[in-house]
Coordinates of C-alpha atoms in Angstrom, one line a residue:
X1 CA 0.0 0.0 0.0
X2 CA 1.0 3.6 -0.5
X3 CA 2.1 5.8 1.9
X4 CA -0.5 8.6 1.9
X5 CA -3.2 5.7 1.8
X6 CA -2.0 4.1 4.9
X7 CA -1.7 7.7 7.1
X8 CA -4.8 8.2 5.4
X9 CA -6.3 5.4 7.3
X10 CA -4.5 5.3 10.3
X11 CA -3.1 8.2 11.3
X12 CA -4.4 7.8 14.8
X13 CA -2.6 4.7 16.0
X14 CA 0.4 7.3 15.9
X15 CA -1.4 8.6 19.1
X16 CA -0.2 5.7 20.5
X17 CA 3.6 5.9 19.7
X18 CA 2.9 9.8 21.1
X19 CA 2.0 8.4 24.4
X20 CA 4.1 6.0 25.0
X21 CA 7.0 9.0 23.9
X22 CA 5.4 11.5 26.5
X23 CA 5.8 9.5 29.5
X24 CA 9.1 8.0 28.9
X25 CA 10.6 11.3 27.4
X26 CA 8.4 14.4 28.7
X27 CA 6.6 12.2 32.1
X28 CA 10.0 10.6 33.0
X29 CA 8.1 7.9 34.3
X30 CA 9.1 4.5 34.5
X31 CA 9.3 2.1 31.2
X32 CA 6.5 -0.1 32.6
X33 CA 4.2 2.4 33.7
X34 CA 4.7 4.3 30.4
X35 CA 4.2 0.9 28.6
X36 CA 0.8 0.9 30.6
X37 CA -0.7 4.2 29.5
X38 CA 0.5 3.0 25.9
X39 CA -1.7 -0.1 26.5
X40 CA -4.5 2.0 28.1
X41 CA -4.5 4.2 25.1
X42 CA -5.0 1.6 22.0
X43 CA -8.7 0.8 22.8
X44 CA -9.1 4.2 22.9
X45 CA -8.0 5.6 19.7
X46 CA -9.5 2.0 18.3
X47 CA -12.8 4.1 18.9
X48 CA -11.6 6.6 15.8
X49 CA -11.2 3.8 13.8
X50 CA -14.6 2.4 12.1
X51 CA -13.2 -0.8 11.1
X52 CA -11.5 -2.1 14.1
X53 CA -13.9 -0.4 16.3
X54 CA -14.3 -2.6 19.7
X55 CA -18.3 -4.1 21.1
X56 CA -18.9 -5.0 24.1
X57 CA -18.6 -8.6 23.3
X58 CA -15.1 -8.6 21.5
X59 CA -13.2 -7.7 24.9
X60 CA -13.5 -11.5 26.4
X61 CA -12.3 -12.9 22.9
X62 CA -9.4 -10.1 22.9
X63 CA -8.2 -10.8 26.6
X64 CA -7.6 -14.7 25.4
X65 CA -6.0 -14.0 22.4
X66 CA -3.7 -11.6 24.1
X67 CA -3.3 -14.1 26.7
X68 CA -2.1 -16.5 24.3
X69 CA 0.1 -14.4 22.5
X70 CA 2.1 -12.8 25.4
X71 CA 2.9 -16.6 26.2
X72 CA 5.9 -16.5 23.8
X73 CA 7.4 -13.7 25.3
X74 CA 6.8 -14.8 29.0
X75 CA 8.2 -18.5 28.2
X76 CA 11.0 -16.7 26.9
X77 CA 11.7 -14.2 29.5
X78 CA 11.5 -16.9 32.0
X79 CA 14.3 -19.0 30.1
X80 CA 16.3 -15.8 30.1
X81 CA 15.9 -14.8 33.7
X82 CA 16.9 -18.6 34.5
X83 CA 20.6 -17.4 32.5
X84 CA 20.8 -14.3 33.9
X85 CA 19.9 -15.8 37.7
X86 CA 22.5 -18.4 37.2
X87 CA 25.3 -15.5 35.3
X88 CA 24.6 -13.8 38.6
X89 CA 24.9 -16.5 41.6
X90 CA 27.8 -17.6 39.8
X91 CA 30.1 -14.6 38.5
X92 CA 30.0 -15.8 35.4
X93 CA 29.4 -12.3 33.7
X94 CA 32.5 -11.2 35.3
X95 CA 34.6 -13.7 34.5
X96 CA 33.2 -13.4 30.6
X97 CA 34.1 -10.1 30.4
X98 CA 37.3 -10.1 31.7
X99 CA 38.1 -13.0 29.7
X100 CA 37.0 -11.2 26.6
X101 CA 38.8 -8.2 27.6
X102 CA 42.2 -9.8 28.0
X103 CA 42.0 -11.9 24.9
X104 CA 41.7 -8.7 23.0
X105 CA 44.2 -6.8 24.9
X106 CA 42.0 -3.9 26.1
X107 CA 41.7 -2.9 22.5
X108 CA 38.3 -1.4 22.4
X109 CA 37.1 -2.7 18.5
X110 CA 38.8 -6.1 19.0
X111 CA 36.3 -5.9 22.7
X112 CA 33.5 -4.8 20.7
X113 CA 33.4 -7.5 17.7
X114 CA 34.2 -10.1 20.6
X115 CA 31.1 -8.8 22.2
X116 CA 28.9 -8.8 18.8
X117 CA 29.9 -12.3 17.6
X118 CA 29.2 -13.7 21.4
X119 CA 25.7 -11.7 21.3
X120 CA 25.1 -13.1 18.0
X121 CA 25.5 -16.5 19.7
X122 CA 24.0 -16.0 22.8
X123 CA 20.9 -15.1 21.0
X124 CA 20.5 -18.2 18.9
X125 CA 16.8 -19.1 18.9
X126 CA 15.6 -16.6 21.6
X127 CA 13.3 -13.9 21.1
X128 CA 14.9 -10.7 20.9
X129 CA 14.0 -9.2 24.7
X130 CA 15.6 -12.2 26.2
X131 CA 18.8 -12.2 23.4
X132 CA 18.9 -8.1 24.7
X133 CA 18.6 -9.3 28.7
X134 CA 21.1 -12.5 28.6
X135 CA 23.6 -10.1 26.3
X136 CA 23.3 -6.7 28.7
X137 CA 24.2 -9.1 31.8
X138 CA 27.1 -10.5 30.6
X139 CA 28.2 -8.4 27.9
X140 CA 27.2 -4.4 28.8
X141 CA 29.3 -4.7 32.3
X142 CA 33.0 -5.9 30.6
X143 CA 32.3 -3.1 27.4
X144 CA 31.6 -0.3 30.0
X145 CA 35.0 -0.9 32.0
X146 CA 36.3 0.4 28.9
X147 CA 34.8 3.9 29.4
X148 CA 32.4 3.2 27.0
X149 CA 29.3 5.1 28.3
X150 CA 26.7 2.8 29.8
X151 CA 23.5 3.7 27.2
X152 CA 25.9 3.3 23.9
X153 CA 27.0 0.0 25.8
X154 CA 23.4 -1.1 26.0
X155 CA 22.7 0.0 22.8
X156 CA 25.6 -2.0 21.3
X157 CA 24.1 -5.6 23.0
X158 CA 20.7 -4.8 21.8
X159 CA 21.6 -4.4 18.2
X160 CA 23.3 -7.7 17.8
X161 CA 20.6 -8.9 20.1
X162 CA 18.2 -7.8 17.2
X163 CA 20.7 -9.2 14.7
X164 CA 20.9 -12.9 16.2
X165 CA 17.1 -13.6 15.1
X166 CA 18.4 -13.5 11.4
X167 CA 21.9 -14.8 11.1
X168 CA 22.4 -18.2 10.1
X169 CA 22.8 -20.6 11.1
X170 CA 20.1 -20.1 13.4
X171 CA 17.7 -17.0 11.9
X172 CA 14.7 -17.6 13.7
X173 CA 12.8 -14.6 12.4
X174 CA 14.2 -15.2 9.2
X175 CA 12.4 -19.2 9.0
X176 CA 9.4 -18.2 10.8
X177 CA 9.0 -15.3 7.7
X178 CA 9.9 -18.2 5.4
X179 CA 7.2 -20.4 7.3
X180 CA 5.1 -17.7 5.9
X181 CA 6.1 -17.8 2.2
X182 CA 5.9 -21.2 2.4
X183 CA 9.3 -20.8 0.8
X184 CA 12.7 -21.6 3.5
X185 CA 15.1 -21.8 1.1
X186 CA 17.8 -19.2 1.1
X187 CA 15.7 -17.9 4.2
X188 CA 18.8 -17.1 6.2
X189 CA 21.3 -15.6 3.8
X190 CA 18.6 -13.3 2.3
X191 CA 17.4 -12.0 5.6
X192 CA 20.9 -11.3 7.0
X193 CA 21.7 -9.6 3.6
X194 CA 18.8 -7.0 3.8
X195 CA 16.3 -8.8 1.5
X196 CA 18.7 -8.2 -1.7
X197 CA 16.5 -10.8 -3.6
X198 CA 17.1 -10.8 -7.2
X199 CA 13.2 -12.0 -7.7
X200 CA 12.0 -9.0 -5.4
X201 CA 10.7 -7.0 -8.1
X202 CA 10.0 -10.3 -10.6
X203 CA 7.8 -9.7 -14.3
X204 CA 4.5 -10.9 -14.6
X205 CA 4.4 -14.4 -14.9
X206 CA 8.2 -15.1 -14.0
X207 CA 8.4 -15.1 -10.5
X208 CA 11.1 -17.3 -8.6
X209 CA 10.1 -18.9 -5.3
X210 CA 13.5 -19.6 -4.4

């Protein structure tokens, strides 16, 4: 769809995105409580929208469904707080980073691509929240001893965090998308290039499945 149809349609679900900004930016307020009004406000500007417009009788049916779905991420929130309970009973974050610091000398790119290809790796087959939380215990602590301020350090985990759900040989958002094509082949190479398929834009009547 185009642009200007979409915004056309839709503009008020950026309502949302404005809340959720105003209380974590303007508020100050904590990420869960800000997360909260966010939540608050969807049913809410739903109202302005005649086609998803909520009755009476759809809230029961949309309380189980968003029961079910927020399954995945507890599951894997729990698996991840199991890591990060055992990386913390057990000094194991410390002794990671220091180990990754003295293998690269103190030198703070050889740190950082040690840091990416372990987050890569630690994030095989997770969801991307628990990739970010196992990666910022163990990771984030060693990369800040080397004055590397403590957001960009953050910041630097949750990219690769992001990354790990579409390099191979893994790529689980890359084979669930290719669930959805009905298509996995090349699924993990042609997510973790960008999507530089050569049958993106294919002719009428010649298109490639693989």
């Amino acid at each position: 769809p185009r642009t200007r149809d979409v915004l056309k349609s839709g503009w008020m679900y950026l309502f949302i995105i404005a809340v959720l900004i105003y209380f974590l930016l303007v508020a100050m307020v904590q990420p869960q409580r800000a997360a909260f009004w966010a939540v608050v406000s969807v049913p809410i500007v739903m109202l302005l929208d005649p086609k998803k417009r909520f009755k009476i009788t759809d809230i029961p049916k949309t309380l189980v469904k968003s029961s079910f779905s927020s399954l995945t991420v507890v599951a894997g929130c729990a698996c991840a707080g199991i890591v990060v309970a055992m990386v913390a009973r057990t000094g194991l974050g410390g002794v990671f980073g220091d180990f990754m610091i003295n293998l690269a000398g103190g030198n703070l790119f050889l740190t950082l691509l040690f840091a990416a290809v372990a987050c890569i790796v630690l994030g095989m087959g997770l969801p991307t929240t628990s990739a970010y939380v196992i990666g910022a215990s163990i990771l984030a602590p060693a990369l800040a001893t080397l004055d590397l301020p403590l957001l960009t350090a953050h910041l630097f985990v949750f990219d690769f965090a992001c990354l790990s759900a579409i390099t191979p040989p893994v790529a689980l958002a890359a084979y669930a998308g290719a669930g959805i094509a009905k298509k996995p082949s090349r699924a993990c190479a042609t997510g973790f290039r960008g999507g530089n398929c050569p049958c993106r834009t294919p002719a009428p009547g010649t298109w490639n499945p693989d």
